[in-house]
């Protein structure tokens, strides 16, 4: 196991910008707001804590990436910014999200609140849930794990057709495992940054997915034809534990955040647009206590 620490010098070099526009905005902040922003550089800060690398097969080792500091992010010509006509994050649940309606609604409530706190100034809306059959996606039983999987690319095509005109993006969430093509074992999620659509599965975040006791395995006598969606009726949905909820919140935010920094067809930022807030730090200031309480509960 390896623990990666970022020094105060490294954080300041990566996060502090000399861009005149940003410097001008910073100069307008009051003392309290500046103090809040400076907390990011402190060793005890929750914003940029140590990263634990458990093995050489972890993502950070097996998928090296070119570092990006804030200045590079801010000046990226492909960075997608919301505007008055594209300011809503739509979330589409696909299939059951919990063992019953009450659990599903509570799960959705947490995801919505977490997204709205993180993406301050944007509206988050959940579309009416849809069944797997409504997407008309292909599906299969994974030959290695024996669990059901749905085709990620077909879900993206479905979401693209459903994307509202005022959407900044639309992201599908599901408790069913995903696969992108027949030759792949699985995929956590897939997105089209150009189209502003994505699908993410929380199935593998369940506490028992990789155990021999996993209840989502399909027995041979249950397997049906590729056009019979009845196999999804009453299909196993993992228990919504604090760990699963915490991982779901983080995963959902990560995809939406990537969407805002990867689209190749983004329009330039207009500083007069109300959606481009002049003081994004206010968002964290207003919601900081709430987020810390949530994280404390989830990490118990």
Short mmCIF file of C-alpha atoms in Angstrom, two decimals, residues 1-275:
data_model
loop_
_atom_site.label_atom_id
_atom_site.label_comp_id
_atom_site.label_asym_id
_atom_site.label_seq_id
_atom_site.Cartn_x
_atom_site.Cartn_y
_atom_site.Cartn_z
CA UNK A 1 0.00 0.00 0.00
CA UNK A 2 1.19 3.49 -0.85
CA UNK A 3 -0.06 6.84 0.48
CA UNK A 4 0.35 9.84 -1.81
CA UNK A 5 0.59 13.23 -0.08
CA UNK A 6 0.51 16.65 -1.73
CA UNK A 7 2.66 19.31 -0.10
CA UNK A 8 1.41 22.86 0.48
CA UNK A 9 3.86 24.05 -2.20
CA UNK A 10 2.49 21.55 -4.75
CA UNK A 11 -1.12 22.52 -4.02
CA UNK A 12 -0.42 26.25 -4.29
CA UNK A 13 1.43 25.75 -7.57
CA UNK A 14 -1.47 23.72 -8.98
CA UNK A 15 -4.38 25.77 -7.65
CA UNK A 16 -3.30 29.43 -7.63
CA UNK A 17 -3.81 31.21 -10.93
CA UNK A 18 -2.32 34.44 -12.26
CA UNK A 19 -5.13 34.86 -14.77
CA UNK A 20 -6.21 38.55 -14.60
CA UNK A 21 -9.92 37.65 -14.66
CA UNK A 22 -9.58 35.28 -11.72
CA UNK A 23 -7.27 37.64 -9.81
CA UNK A 24 -9.88 40.38 -10.21
CA UNK A 25 -12.59 38.08 -8.85
CA UNK A 26 -10.42 37.05 -5.93
CA UNK A 27 -9.72 40.70 -5.03
CA UNK A 28 -13.47 41.21 -4.59
CA UNK A 29 -13.81 38.43 -2.01
CA UNK A 30 -14.10 39.35 1.65
CA UNK A 31 -11.68 38.16 4.32
CA UNK A 32 -13.83 35.20 5.32
CA UNK A 33 -14.09 33.92 1.76
CA UNK A 34 -10.35 34.22 1.26
CA UNK A 35 -9.73 32.35 4.50
CA UNK A 36 -12.05 29.57 3.33
CA UNK A 37 -10.17 29.24 0.06
CA UNK A 38 -6.80 29.20 1.82
CA UNK A 39 -7.91 26.14 3.82
CA UNK A 40 -7.32 24.07 0.67
CA UNK A 41 -3.57 24.36 1.24
CA UNK A 42 -3.59 23.22 4.86
CA UNK A 43 -2.40 19.67 5.71
CA UNK A 44 -5.60 19.07 7.70
CA UNK A 45 -7.90 20.12 4.84
CA UNK A 46 -10.61 17.69 3.70
CA UNK A 47 -10.44 19.05 0.15
CA UNK A 48 -7.17 17.47 -0.99
CA UNK A 49 -6.41 14.65 1.43
CA UNK A 50 -3.92 11.83 0.94
CA UNK A 51 -4.63 9.26 -1.80
CA UNK A 52 -4.28 5.62 -0.79
CA UNK A 53 -2.98 3.32 -3.52
CA UNK A 54 -3.65 -0.25 -2.44
CA UNK A 55 -1.75 -2.07 -5.21
CA UNK A 56 0.02 -1.66 -8.54
CA UNK A 57 -3.22 -2.61 -10.30
CA UNK A 58 -5.06 0.42 -8.88
CA UNK A 59 -6.30 2.93 -11.43
CA UNK A 60 -3.77 5.64 -10.60
CA UNK A 61 -0.88 3.28 -11.40
CA UNK A 62 -2.32 1.40 -14.36
CA UNK A 63 -3.74 4.51 -16.09
CA UNK A 64 -1.12 7.31 -15.83
CA UNK A 65 -2.42 10.73 -16.88
CA UNK A 66 -0.78 14.05 -17.69
CA UNK A 67 -1.22 16.37 -14.67
CA UNK A 68 -3.56 19.34 -15.06
CA UNK A 69 -3.45 22.44 -12.86
CA UNK A 70 -6.27 24.93 -12.40
CA UNK A 71 -4.85 27.38 -14.95
CA UNK A 72 -4.90 24.69 -17.65
CA UNK A 73 -8.44 23.72 -16.69
CA UNK A 74 -9.72 27.31 -16.74
CA UNK A 75 -8.19 28.15 -20.12
CA UNK A 76 -9.17 24.88 -21.82
CA UNK A 77 -11.05 25.85 -24.99
CA UNK A 78 -13.13 22.67 -24.75
CA UNK A 79 -14.28 23.30 -21.18
CA UNK A 80 -18.04 23.24 -21.14
CA UNK A 81 -19.81 25.91 -19.12
CA UNK A 82 -23.52 26.15 -18.32
CA UNK A 83 -25.54 29.12 -19.52
CA UNK A 84 -29.08 30.46 -19.15
CA UNK A 85 -30.34 28.05 -21.82
CA UNK A 86 -28.36 25.00 -20.65
CA UNK A 87 -28.40 25.00 -16.87
CA UNK A 88 -30.13 21.84 -15.66
CA UNK A 89 -28.52 18.53 -14.76
CA UNK A 90 -31.01 15.75 -15.50
CA UNK A 91 -30.63 12.38 -13.85
CA UNK A 92 -32.44 9.36 -15.28
CA UNK A 93 -32.77 6.28 -13.08
CA UNK A 94 -32.96 3.04 -15.06
CA UNK A 95 -34.41 0.02 -13.33
CA UNK A 96 -34.87 -0.30 -9.57
CA UNK A 97 -32.52 1.64 -7.30
CA UNK A 98 -33.53 0.00 -4.05
CA UNK A 99 -35.40 -2.85 -2.45
CA UNK A 100 -38.57 -0.76 -2.16
CA UNK A 101 -40.03 2.61 -3.14
CA UNK A 102 -39.19 4.31 0.17
CA UNK A 103 -35.50 3.35 -0.04
CA UNK A 104 -35.33 4.41 -3.71
CA UNK A 105 -36.83 7.82 -2.96
CA UNK A 106 -34.46 8.40 -0.03
CA UNK A 107 -31.49 7.37 -2.19
CA UNK A 108 -32.57 9.80 -4.93
CA UNK A 109 -33.02 12.56 -2.35
CA UNK A 110 -29.42 12.14 -1.17
CA UNK A 111 -28.00 12.08 -4.70
CA UNK A 112 -29.96 15.18 -5.70
CA UNK A 113 -28.94 17.13 -2.61
CA UNK A 114 -25.30 16.19 -2.99
CA UNK A 115 -25.23 17.24 -6.65
CA UNK A 116 -26.94 20.57 -5.97
CA UNK A 117 -24.47 21.34 -3.18
CA UNK A 118 -21.47 20.52 -5.35
CA UNK A 119 -22.69 22.16 -8.59
CA UNK A 120 -23.91 25.36 -6.98
CA UNK A 121 -26.12 27.48 -9.25
CA UNK A 122 -27.29 24.56 -11.37
CA UNK A 123 -30.65 22.88 -10.99
CA UNK A 124 -30.73 19.10 -10.57
CA UNK A 125 -33.84 17.27 -11.73
CA UNK A 126 -34.70 13.58 -11.66
CA UNK A 127 -36.71 12.32 -14.60
CA UNK A 128 -39.40 9.71 -14.06
CA UNK A 129 -37.76 6.27 -13.62
CA UNK A 130 -37.79 3.94 -16.61
CA UNK A 131 -37.60 0.18 -16.79
CA UNK A 132 -34.86 -1.69 -18.62
CA UNK A 133 -37.37 -2.77 -21.28
CA UNK A 134 -38.25 0.86 -22.08
CA UNK A 135 -34.66 1.51 -23.17
CA UNK A 136 -34.78 -1.41 -25.65
CA UNK A 137 -31.12 -2.04 -24.86
CA UNK A 138 -29.33 -5.32 -25.40
CA UNK A 139 -28.45 -7.34 -22.32
CA UNK A 140 -26.57 -10.48 -21.38
CA UNK A 141 -25.52 -12.69 -18.50
CA UNK A 142 -21.80 -12.24 -17.80
CA UNK A 143 -20.13 -15.60 -18.38
CA UNK A 144 -17.63 -15.02 -15.56
CA UNK A 145 -19.76 -13.51 -12.79
CA UNK A 146 -23.19 -14.80 -13.92
CA UNK A 147 -24.84 -11.43 -13.24
CA UNK A 148 -27.08 -9.47 -15.61
CA UNK A 149 -25.52 -6.69 -17.68
CA UNK A 150 -27.02 -4.06 -19.99
CA UNK A 151 -25.35 -2.50 -23.04
CA UNK A 152 -23.97 0.95 -22.16
CA UNK A 153 -23.91 2.26 -25.75
CA UNK A 154 -27.59 1.47 -26.28
CA UNK A 155 -28.44 3.32 -23.06
CA UNK A 156 -26.52 6.38 -24.32
CA UNK A 157 -28.58 6.37 -27.52
CA UNK A 158 -31.77 6.19 -25.44
CA UNK A 159 -30.68 9.10 -23.22
CA UNK A 160 -29.69 11.24 -26.19
CA UNK A 161 -33.25 11.00 -27.51
CA UNK A 162 -34.64 11.93 -24.09
CA UNK A 163 -32.30 14.85 -23.40
CA UNK A 164 -34.34 18.03 -22.74
CA UNK A 165 -33.50 21.26 -24.55
CA UNK A 166 -32.43 23.05 -21.36
CA UNK A 167 -30.13 20.24 -20.20
CA UNK A 168 -26.51 20.94 -19.34
CA UNK A 169 -26.21 17.17 -19.40
CA UNK A 170 -28.25 14.05 -18.74
CA UNK A 171 -26.80 11.10 -16.85
CA UNK A 172 -28.36 7.71 -16.38
CA UNK A 173 -27.85 5.79 -13.16
CA UNK A 174 -28.60 2.12 -12.60
CA UNK A 175 -27.99 -0.75 -10.22
CA UNK A 176 -27.53 -3.13 -13.18
CA UNK A 177 -23.97 -3.89 -14.27
CA UNK A 178 -22.82 -2.49 -17.66
CA UNK A 179 -20.82 -3.71 -20.65
CA UNK A 180 -19.71 -1.57 -23.63
CA UNK A 181 -19.18 -4.35 -26.18
CA UNK A 182 -19.23 -8.13 -26.31
CA UNK A 183 -15.47 -8.49 -25.90
CA UNK A 184 -15.40 -6.52 -22.64
CA UNK A 185 -16.04 -8.01 -19.22
CA UNK A 186 -17.71 -4.88 -17.78
CA UNK A 187 -17.47 -1.10 -17.53
CA UNK A 188 -18.39 1.19 -14.61
CA UNK A 189 -19.75 3.85 -16.93
CA UNK A 190 -19.61 5.36 -20.38
CA UNK A 191 -20.25 8.84 -21.73
CA UNK A 192 -20.47 10.90 -24.88
CA UNK A 193 -19.04 14.26 -23.89
CA UNK A 194 -20.00 15.80 -27.22
CA UNK A 195 -23.65 14.81 -26.77
CA UNK A 196 -23.67 15.55 -23.04
CA UNK A 197 -25.01 12.12 -22.06
CA UNK A 198 -23.65 9.40 -19.82
CA UNK A 199 -24.60 6.21 -18.01
CA UNK A 200 -23.11 4.97 -14.75
CA UNK A 201 -23.70 1.78 -12.81
CA UNK A 202 -23.42 1.53 -9.03
CA UNK A 203 -23.78 -2.27 -9.05
CA UNK A 204 -20.13 -3.02 -8.29
CA UNK A 205 -20.11 -0.62 -5.33
CA UNK A 206 -22.35 -2.98 -3.37
CA UNK A 207 -20.62 -4.62 -0.41
CA UNK A 208 -21.14 -8.18 -1.67
CA UNK A 209 -20.75 -7.87 -5.45
CA UNK A 210 -17.42 -9.70 -5.56
CA UNK A 211 -18.31 -12.29 -2.95
CA UNK A 212 -19.45 -15.84 -3.56
CA UNK A 213 -22.68 -14.94 -1.75
CA UNK A 214 -23.71 -12.32 -4.30
CA UNK A 215 -27.46 -12.69 -4.85
CA UNK A 216 -27.47 -11.15 -8.33
CA UNK A 217 -26.13 -14.27 -10.03
CA UNK A 218 -28.53 -15.68 -12.63
CA UNK A 219 -29.09 -19.43 -12.53
CA UNK A 220 -29.13 -21.32 -15.82
CA UNK A 221 -32.83 -22.18 -15.63
CA UNK A 222 -33.62 -18.44 -15.26
CA UNK A 223 -31.82 -17.37 -18.44
CA UNK A 224 -34.12 -16.33 -21.27
CA UNK A 225 -33.84 -15.00 -24.81
CA UNK A 226 -32.15 -11.67 -25.51
CA UNK A 227 -35.54 -10.04 -26.15
CA UNK A 228 -37.32 -11.21 -22.99
CA UNK A 229 -36.97 -8.41 -20.44
CA UNK A 230 -38.98 -10.30 -17.84
CA UNK A 231 -35.68 -11.53 -16.44
CA UNK A 232 -35.28 -8.07 -14.89
CA UNK A 233 -38.56 -8.37 -12.97
CA UNK A 234 -37.72 -8.43 -9.28
CA UNK A 235 -34.01 -8.72 -10.13
CA UNK A 236 -31.69 -8.33 -7.16
CA UNK A 237 -30.88 -4.78 -6.07
CA UNK A 238 -28.02 -4.31 -3.59
CA UNK A 239 -28.71 -2.96 -0.13
CA UNK A 240 -28.27 0.82 0.06
CA UNK A 241 -25.56 1.01 2.72
CA UNK A 242 -23.70 4.15 3.77
CA UNK A 243 -20.67 3.00 1.76
CA UNK A 244 -22.70 2.44 -1.39
CA UNK A 245 -24.39 5.82 -1.00
CA UNK A 246 -21.07 7.60 -0.44
CA UNK A 247 -19.46 5.93 -3.45
CA UNK A 248 -22.51 6.68 -5.60
CA UNK A 249 -22.42 10.38 -4.73
CA UNK A 250 -18.71 10.63 -5.53
CA UNK A 251 -19.03 8.68 -8.78
CA UNK A 252 -21.97 10.74 -10.01
CA UNK A 253 -20.19 14.02 -9.32
CA UNK A 254 -17.03 12.79 -11.01
CA UNK A 255 -18.85 12.00 -14.25
CA UNK A 256 -20.69 15.34 -14.37
CA UNK A 257 -17.45 17.15 -13.54
CA UNK A 258 -15.69 15.35 -16.40
CA UNK A 259 -18.55 16.33 -18.70
CA UNK A 260 -17.91 20.02 -18.00
CA UNK A 261 -14.22 19.65 -18.86
CA UNK A 262 -14.26 17.36 -21.87
CA UNK A 263 -16.82 18.38 -24.45
CA UNK A 264 -15.34 19.23 -27.84
CA UNK A 265 -18.23 21.45 -28.89
CA UNK A 266 -18.55 23.82 -25.95
CA UNK A 267 -19.53 27.43 -26.42
CA UNK A 268 -17.26 30.17 -25.01
CA UNK A 269 -17.98 31.44 -21.53
CA UNK A 270 -20.02 34.63 -21.33
CA UNK A 271 -19.34 36.43 -18.07
CA UNK A 272 -22.77 38.08 -18.26
CA UNK A 273 -24.57 34.75 -18.05
CA UNK A 274 -26.20 34.35 -14.62
CA UNK A 275 -25.24 30.67 -14.53
#
